[in-house]
Tab-separated table of C-alpha atoms in Angstrom:
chain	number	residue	atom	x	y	z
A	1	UNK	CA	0.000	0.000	0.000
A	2	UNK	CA	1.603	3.610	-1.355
A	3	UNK	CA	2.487	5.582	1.815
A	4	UNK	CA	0.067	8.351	2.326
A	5	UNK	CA	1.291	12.130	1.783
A	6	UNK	CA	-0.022	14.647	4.434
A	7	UNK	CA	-0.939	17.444	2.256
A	8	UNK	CA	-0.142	20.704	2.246
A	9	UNK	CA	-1.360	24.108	3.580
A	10	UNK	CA	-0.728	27.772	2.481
A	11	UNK	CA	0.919	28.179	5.741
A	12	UNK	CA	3.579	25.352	4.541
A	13	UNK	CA	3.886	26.373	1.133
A	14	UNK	CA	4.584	29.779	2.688
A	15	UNK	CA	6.931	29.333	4.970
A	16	UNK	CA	9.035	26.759	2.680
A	17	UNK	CA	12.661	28.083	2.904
A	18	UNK	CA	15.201	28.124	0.391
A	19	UNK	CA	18.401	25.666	1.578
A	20	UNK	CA	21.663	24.622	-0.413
A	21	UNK	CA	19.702	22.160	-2.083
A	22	UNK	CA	16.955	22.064	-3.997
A	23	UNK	CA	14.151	19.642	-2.163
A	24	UNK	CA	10.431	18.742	-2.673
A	25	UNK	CA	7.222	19.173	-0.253
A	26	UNK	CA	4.718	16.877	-1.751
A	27	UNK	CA	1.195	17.480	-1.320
A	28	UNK	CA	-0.069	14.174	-2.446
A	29	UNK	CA	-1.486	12.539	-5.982
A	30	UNK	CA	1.503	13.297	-7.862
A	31	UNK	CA	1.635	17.216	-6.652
A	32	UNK	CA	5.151	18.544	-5.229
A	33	UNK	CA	6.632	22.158	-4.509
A	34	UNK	CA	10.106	22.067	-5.732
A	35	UNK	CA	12.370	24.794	-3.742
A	36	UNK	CA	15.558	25.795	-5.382
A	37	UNK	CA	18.441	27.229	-3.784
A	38	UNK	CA	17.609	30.598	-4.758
A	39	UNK	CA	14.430	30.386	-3.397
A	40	UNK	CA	12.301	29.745	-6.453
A	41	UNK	CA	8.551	27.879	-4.983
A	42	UNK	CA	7.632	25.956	-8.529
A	43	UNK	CA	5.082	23.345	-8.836
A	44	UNK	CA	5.393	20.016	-10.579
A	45	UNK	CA	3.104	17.120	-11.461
A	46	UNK	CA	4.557	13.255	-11.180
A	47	UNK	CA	2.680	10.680	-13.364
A	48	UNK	CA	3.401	7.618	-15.556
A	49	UNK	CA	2.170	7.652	-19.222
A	50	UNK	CA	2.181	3.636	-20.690
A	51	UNK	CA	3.924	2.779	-17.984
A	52	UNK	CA	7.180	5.755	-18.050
A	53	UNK	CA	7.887	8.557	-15.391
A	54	UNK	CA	7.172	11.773	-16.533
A	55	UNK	CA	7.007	15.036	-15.224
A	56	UNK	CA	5.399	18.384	-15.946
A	57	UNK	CA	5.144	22.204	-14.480
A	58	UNK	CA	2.081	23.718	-12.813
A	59	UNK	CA	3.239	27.086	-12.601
A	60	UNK	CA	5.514	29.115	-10.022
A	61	UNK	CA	4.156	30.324	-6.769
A	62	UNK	CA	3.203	32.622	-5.378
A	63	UNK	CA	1.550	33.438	-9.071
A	64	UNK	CA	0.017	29.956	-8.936
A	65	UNK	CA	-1.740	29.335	-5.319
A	66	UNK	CA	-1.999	25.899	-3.764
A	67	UNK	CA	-5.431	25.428	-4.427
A	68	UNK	CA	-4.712	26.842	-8.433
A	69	UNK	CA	-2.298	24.096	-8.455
A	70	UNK	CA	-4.603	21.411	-6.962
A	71	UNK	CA	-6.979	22.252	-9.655
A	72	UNK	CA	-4.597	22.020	-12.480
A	73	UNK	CA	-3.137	18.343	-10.420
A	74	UNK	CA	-6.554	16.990	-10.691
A	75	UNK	CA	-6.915	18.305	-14.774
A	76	UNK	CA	-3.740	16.489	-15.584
A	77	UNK	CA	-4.836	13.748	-13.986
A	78	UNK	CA	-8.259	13.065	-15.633
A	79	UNK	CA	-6.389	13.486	-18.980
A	80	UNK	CA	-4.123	10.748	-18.042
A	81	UNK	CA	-6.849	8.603	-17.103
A	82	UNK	CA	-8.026	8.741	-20.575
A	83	UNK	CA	-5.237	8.248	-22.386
A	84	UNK	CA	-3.600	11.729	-22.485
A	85	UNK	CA	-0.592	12.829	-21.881
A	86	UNK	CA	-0.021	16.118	-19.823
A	87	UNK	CA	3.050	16.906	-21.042
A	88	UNK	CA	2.716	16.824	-25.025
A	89	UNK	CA	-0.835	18.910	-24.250
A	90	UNK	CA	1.077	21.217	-22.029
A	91	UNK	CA	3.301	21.574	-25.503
A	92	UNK	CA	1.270	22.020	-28.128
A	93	UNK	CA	-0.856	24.468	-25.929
A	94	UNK	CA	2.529	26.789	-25.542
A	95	UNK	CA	3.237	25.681	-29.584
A	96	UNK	CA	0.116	27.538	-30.238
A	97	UNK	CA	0.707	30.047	-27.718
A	98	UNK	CA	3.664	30.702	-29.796
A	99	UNK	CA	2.290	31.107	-33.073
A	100	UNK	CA	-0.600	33.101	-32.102
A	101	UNK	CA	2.095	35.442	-30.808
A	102	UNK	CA	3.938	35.326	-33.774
A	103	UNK	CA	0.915	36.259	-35.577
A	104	UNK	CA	-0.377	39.178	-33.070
A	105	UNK	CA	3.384	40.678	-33.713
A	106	UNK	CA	3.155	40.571	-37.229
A	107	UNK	CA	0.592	43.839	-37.430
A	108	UNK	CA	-0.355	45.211	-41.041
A	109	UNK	CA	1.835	48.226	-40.098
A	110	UNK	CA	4.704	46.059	-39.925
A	111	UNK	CA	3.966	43.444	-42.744
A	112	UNK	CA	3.095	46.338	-44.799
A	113	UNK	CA	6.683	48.464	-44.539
A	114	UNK	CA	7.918	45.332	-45.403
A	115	UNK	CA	6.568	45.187	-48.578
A	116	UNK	CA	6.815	48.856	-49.081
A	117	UNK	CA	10.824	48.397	-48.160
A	118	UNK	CA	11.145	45.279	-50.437
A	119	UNK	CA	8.898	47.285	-53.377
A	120	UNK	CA	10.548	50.515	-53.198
A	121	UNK	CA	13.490	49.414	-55.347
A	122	UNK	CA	11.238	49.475	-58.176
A	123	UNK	CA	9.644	52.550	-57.905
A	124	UNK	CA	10.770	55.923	-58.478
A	125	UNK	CA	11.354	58.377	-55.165
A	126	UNK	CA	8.162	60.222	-55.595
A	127	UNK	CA	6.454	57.205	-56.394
A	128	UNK	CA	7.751	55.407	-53.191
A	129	UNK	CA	7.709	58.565	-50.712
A	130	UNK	CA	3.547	59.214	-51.993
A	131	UNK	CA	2.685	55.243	-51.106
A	132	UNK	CA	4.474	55.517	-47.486
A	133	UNK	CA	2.712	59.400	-47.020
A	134	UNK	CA	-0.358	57.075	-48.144
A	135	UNK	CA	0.345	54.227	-45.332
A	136	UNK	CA	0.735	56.806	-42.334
A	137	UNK	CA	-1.609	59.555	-43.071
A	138	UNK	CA	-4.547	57.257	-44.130
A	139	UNK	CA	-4.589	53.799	-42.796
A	140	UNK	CA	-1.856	52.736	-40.224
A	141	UNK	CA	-4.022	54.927	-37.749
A	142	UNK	CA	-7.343	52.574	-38.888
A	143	UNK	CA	-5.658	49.237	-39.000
A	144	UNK	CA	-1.750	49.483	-38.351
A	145	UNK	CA	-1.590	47.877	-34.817
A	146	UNK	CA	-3.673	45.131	-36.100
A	147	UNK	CA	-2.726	41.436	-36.311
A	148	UNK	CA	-2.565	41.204	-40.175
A	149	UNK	CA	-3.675	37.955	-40.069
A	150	UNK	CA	-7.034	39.002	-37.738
A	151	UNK	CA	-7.784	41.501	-40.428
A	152	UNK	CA	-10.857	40.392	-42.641
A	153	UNK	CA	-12.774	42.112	-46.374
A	154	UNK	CA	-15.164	44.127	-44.582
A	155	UNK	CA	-12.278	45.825	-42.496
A	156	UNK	CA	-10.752	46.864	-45.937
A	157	UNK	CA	-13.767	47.775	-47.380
A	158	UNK	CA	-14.825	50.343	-44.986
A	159	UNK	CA	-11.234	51.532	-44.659
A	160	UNK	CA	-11.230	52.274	-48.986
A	161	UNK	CA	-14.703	53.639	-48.450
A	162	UNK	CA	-13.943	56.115	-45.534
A	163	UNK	CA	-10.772	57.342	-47.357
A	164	UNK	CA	-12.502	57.720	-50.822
A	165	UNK	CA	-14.802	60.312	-48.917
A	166	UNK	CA	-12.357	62.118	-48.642
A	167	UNK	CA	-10.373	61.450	-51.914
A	168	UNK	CA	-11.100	59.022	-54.723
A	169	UNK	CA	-8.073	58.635	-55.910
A	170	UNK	CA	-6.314	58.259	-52.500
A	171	UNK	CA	-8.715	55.271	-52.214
A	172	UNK	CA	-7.406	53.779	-55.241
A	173	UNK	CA	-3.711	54.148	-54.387
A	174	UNK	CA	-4.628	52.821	-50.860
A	175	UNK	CA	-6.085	50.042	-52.348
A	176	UNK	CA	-2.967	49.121	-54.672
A	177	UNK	CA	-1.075	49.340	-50.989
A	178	UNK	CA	-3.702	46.596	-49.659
A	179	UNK	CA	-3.430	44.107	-52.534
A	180	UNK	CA	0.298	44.409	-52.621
A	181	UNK	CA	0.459	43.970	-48.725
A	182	UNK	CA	-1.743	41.009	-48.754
A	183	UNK	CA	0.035	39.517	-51.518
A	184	UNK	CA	3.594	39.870	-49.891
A	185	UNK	CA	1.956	38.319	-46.303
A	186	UNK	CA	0.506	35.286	-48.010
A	187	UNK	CA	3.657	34.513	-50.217
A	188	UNK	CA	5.887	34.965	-47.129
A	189	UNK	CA	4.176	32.659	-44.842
A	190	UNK	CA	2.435	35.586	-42.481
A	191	UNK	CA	-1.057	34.691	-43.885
A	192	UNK	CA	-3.030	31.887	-45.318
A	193	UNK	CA	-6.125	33.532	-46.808
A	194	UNK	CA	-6.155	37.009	-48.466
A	195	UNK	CA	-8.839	39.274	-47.658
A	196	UNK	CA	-8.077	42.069	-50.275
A	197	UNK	CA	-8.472	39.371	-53.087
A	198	UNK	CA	-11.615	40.287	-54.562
A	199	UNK	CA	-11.740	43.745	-54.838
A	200	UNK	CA	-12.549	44.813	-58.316
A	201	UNK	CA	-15.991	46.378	-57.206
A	202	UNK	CA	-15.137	48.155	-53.995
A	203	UNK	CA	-14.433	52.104	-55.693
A	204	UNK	CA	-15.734	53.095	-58.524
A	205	UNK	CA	-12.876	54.456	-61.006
A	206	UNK	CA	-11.660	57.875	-60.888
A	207	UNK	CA	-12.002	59.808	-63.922
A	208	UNK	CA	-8.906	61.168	-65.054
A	209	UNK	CA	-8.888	64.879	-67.109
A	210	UNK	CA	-6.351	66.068	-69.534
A	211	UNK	CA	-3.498	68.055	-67.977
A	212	UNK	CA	-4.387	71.470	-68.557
A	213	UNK	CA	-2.705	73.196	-71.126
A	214	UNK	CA	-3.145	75.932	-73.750
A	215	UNK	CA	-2.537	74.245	-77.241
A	216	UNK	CA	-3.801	77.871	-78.984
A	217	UNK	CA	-1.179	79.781	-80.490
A	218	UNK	CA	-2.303	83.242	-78.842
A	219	UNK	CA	-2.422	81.438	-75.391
A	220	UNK	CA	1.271	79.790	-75.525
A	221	UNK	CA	2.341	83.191	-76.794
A	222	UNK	CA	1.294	84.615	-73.876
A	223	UNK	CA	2.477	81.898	-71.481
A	224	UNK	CA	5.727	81.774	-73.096
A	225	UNK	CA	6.190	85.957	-73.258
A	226	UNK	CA	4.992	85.794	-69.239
A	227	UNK	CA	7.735	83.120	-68.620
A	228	UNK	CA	10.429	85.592	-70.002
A	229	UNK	CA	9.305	88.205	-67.526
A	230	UNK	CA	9.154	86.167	-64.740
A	231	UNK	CA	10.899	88.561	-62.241
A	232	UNK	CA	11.279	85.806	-59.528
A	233	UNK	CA	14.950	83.613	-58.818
A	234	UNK	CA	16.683	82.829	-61.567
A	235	UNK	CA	16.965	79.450	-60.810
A	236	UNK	CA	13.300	79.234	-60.712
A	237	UNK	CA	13.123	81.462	-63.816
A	238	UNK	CA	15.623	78.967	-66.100
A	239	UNK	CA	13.039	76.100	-64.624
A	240	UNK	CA	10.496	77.890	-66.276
A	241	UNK	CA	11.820	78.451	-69.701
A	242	UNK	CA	13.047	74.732	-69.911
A	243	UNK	CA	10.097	73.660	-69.223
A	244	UNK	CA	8.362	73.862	-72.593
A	245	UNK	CA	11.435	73.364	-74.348
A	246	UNK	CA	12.289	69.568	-73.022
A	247	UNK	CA	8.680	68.799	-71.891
A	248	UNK	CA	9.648	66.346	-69.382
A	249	UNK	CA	7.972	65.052	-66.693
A	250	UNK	CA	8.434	67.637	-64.078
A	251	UNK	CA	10.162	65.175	-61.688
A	252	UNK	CA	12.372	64.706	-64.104
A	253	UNK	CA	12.817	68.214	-64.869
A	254	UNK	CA	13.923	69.365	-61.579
A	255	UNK	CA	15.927	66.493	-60.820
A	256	UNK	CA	17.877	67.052	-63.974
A	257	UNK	CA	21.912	66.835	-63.118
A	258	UNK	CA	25.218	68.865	-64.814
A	259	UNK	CA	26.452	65.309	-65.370
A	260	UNK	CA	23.249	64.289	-67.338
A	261	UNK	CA	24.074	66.796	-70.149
A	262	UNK	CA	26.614	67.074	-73.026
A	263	UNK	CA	26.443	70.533	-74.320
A	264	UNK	CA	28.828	69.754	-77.273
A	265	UNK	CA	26.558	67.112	-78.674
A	266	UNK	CA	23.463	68.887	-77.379
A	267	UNK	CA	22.310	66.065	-75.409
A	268	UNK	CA	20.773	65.268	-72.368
A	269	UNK	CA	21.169	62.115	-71.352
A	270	UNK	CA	18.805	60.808	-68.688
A	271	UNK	CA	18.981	57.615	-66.824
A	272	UNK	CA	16.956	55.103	-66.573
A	273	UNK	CA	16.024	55.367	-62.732
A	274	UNK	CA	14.545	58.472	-63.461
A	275	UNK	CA	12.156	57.753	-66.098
A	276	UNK	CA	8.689	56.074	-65.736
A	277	UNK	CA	9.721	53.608	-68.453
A	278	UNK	CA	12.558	52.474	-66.357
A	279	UNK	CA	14.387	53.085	-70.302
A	280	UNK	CA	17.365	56.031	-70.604
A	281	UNK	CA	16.007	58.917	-72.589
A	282	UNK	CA	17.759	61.215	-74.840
A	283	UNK	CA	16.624	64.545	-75.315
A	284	UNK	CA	18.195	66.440	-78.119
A	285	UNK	CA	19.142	70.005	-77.099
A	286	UNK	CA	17.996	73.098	-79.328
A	287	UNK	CA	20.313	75.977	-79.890
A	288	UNK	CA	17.902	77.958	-77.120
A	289	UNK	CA	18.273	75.306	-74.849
A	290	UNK	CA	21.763	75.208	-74.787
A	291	UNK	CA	21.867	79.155	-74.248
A	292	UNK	CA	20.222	78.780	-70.781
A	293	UNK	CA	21.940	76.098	-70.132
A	294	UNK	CA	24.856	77.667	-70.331
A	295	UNK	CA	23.895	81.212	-68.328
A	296	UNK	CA	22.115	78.280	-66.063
A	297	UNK	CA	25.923	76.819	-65.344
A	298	UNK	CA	27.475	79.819	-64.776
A	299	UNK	CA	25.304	80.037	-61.146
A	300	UNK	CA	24.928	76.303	-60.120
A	301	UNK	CA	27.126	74.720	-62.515
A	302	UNK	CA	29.478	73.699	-59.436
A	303	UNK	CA	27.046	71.818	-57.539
A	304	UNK	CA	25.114	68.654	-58.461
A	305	UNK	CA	21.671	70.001	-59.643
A	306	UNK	CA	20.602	72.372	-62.352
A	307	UNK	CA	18.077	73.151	-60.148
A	308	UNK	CA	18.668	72.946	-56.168
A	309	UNK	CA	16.601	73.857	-53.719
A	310	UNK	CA	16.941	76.774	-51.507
A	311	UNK	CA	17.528	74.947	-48.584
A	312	UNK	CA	20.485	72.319	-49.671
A	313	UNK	CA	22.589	72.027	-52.267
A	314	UNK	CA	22.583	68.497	-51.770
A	315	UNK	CA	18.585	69.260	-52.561
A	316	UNK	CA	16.647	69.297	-55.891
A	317	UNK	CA	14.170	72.252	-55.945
A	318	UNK	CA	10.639	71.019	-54.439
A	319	UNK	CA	8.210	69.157	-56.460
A	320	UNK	CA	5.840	71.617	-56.793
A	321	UNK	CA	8.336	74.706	-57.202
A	322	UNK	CA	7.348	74.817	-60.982
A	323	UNK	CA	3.515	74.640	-60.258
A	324	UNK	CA	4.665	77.120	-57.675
A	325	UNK	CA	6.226	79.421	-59.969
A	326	UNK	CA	3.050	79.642	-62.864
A	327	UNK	CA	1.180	80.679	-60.270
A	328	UNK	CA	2.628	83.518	-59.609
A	329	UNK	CA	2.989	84.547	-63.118
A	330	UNK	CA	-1.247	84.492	-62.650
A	331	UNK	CA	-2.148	81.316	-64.467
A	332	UNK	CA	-4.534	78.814	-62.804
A	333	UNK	CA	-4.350	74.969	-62.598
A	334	UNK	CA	-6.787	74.899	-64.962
A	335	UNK	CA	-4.591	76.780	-67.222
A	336	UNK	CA	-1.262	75.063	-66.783
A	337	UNK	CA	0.672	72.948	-65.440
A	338	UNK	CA	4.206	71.308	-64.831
A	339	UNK	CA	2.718	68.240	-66.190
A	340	UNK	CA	0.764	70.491	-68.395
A	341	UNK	CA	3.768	71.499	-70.918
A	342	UNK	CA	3.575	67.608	-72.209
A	343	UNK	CA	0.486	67.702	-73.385
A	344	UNK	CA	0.911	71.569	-74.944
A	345	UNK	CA	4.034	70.049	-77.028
A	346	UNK	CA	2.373	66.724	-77.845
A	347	UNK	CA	-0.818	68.386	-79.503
A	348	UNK	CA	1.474	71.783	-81.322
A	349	UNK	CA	3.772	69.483	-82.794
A	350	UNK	CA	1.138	67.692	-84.772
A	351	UNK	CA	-1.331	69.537	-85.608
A	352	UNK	CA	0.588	72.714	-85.818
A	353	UNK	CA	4.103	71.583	-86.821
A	354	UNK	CA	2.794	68.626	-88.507
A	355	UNK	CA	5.221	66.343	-87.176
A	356	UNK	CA	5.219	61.916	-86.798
A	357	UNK	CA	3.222	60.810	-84.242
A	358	UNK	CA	5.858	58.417	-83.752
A	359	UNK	CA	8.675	60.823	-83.255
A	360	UNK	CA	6.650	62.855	-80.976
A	361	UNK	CA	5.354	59.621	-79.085
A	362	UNK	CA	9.367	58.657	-78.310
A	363	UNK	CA	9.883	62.007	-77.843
A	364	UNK	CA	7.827	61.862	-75.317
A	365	UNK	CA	9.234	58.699	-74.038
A	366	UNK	CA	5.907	56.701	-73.829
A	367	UNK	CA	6.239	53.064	-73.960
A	368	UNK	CA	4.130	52.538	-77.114
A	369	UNK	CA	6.108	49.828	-79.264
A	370	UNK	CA	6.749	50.443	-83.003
A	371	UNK	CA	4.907	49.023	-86.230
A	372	UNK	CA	7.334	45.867	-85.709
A	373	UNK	CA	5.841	45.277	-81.988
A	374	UNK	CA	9.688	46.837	-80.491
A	375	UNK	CA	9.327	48.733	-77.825
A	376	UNK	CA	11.093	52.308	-78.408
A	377	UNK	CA	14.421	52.646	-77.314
A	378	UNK	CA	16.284	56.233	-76.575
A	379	UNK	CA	17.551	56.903	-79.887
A	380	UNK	CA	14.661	56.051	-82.004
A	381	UNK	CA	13.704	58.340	-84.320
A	382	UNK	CA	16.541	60.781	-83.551
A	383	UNK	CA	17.177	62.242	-86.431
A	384	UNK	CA	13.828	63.755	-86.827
A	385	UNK	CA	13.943	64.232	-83.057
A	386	UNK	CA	16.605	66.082	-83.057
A	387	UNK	CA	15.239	68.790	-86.272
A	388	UNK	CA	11.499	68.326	-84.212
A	389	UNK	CA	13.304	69.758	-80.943
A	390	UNK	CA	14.519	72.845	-82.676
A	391	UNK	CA	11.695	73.486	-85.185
A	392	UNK	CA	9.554	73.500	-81.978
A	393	UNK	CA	11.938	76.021	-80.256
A	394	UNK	CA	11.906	78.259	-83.411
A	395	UNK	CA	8.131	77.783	-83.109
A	396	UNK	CA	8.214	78.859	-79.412
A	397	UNK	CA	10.179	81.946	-80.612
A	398	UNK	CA	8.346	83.100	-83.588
A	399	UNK	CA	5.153	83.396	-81.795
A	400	UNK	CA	6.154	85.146	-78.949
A	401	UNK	CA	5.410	88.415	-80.629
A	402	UNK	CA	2.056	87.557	-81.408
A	403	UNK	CA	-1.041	88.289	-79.249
């Protein structure tokens, strides 16, 4: 007959001291206090599983009480009794405890600067900077500090819906940021089922105007005569009278660099980072171009930029410097724009200069392949490019006198 354990009370589990040894107080059916040396009071269950000694934890007091521990004793015990063992329970419980961790840490904030850090290589500056300004302004605050993985379609849909009150096309980019975070959480092991995966109906589309832009001869006379008077910086002023002339993206414009350009050829070379294509571009220089170029050099012609901002050499001028800059001159957006001079160009040099589409389409650096299915590469076209680029300077000149 097993000899019977006395069990414990709170006053012995209590007053347990600590000696050079560890040692056990048993309190009966399997249930011990182990003491350490150090003082630790910890609580183990004794049982045989198929016939082996095994042993598990109960907890540490004082967390875990004597009659907390005499309540998990008696749990382990009726799983034993029907075939269960403690101990592998006890494991895949803290298994589980472990991945449900893993997956409360992994928030949407997180997973998604991930994929906006893994992304970003692809993207152009602006491009990459907008999507992040996107992320913090408009939905970490809604659903950053959430689980990604607890995060479910109707979360997303009234998180695209609230934004688009407030801008449409916001909602859009915010939903490109949702699909592309979902995608990199299921393909790296964060999530198994995508809630952003069936979106197509959630916005309606946004419905995109022509840049503005005068494409009347009168009204780029004027614009181009007010540009010459433009009595602000010089810098800002040179901006200004490129801008027509190269009709470049304006990013591209005001990122332009003194090591880009080849006066002697009259070229400007631009890299491929820098265009929307991802392609170099070539833009041939007119003899006009190359003037202000050269009174351009004269004042930043040291530094990196053509045109650098007012703060730091080390600086472009701002993105909105040019936008900045019509203003002034007392045109409205829905007059021109940066973006604005593209579209002027595009539309003057066919139906007024009566150039090839084509030309004016590579020109333009627009990834529209060639008759052959080829996409365009920097020099296509250049010789008619390069007569194009000063007829429409001459152009630019001629009418200036006209109202």
């Amino acid at each position: 007959m097993p000899k019977r354990v006395p069990p414990l009370t709170d006053l012995d589990v209590k007053n347990a001291k600590k000696k050079s040894k560890k040692y056990k107080r048993g309190d009966g059916r399997g249930l011990f206090l182990l003491v350490t040396p150090l003082g630790s009071k910890l609580w183990r269950f004794s049982y045989r599983y198929y016939g082996k000694a095994k042993e598990i934890s109960l907890g540490t007091y004082p967390d875990i009480s004597l009659a907390d521990a005499r309540e998990r004793r008696e749990s382990a015990r009726r799983d034993v009794a029907k075939g269960i063992d403690p101990g592998y329970v006890k494991k895949k419980l803290r298994a589980e405890a472990q991945v449900q961790k893993e997956k409360d840490d992994n928030t949407f904030e997180k997973v998604a600067k991930e994929w906006h850090e893994f992304k970003k290589t692809e993207w152009s500056e602006k491009h990459s900077n907008r999507l992040l300004s996107i992320m913090k302004r408009y939905i970490f605050d809604v659903v950053g500090d959430k689980p990604i993985s607890a995060i479910e379609t109707p979360d997303l849909v009234k998180l695209l819906q609230l934004i688009a009150q407030s801008s449409l096309e916001t909602a859009h980019k915010s939903k490109i940021i949702l699909l592309g975070t979902f995608r990199f959480a299921i393909r790296n092991g964060y999530i198994k089922h995508n809630p952003a995966s069936d979106f197509c109906d959630v916005l309606p589309p946004v419905k995109h105007t022509h840049m503005a832009a005068p494409t009347e001869p009168n009204k780029v006379a004027q614009l181009v005569q007010a540009i010459d008077g433009f009595e602000g910086a010089f810098v800002e002023k040179c901006a200004l009278q490129l801008a027509p002339l190269f009709f470049v993206r304006p990013g591209v414009l005001r990122s332009a660099e003194w090591s880009e350009f080849d006066l002697a050829a009259a070229e400007w070379n631009i890299p491929g980072y820098k265009m929307k294509t991802k392609m170099p571009h070539l833009v041939p220089l007119s003899h006009q171009a190359i003037n202000i170029l050269k009174e351009l050099f004269k004042l930043t012609g040291t530094g990196k930029y053509l045109f650098p901002s007012k703060c730091s050499l080390l600086r472009c001028m701002s993105d909105n410097k040019i936008n900045e800059s019509l203003r002034s001159l007392g045109f409205r957006k829905d007059e021109i724009t940066g973006h604005g001079f593209r579209a002027m160009a595009r539309t003057m040099l066919h139906e007024r200069l009566k150039f090839n589409p084509d030309s004016i389409e590579a020109q333009l650096a627009h990834a529209v392949p060639d008759r052959h299915g080829r996409a365009y590469n920097r020099t296509q076209h250049i010789d008619e490019r390069v007569k194009m680029m000063q007829a429409w300077a001459d152009y630019l000149d001629s009418i200036k006198g006209k109202k």
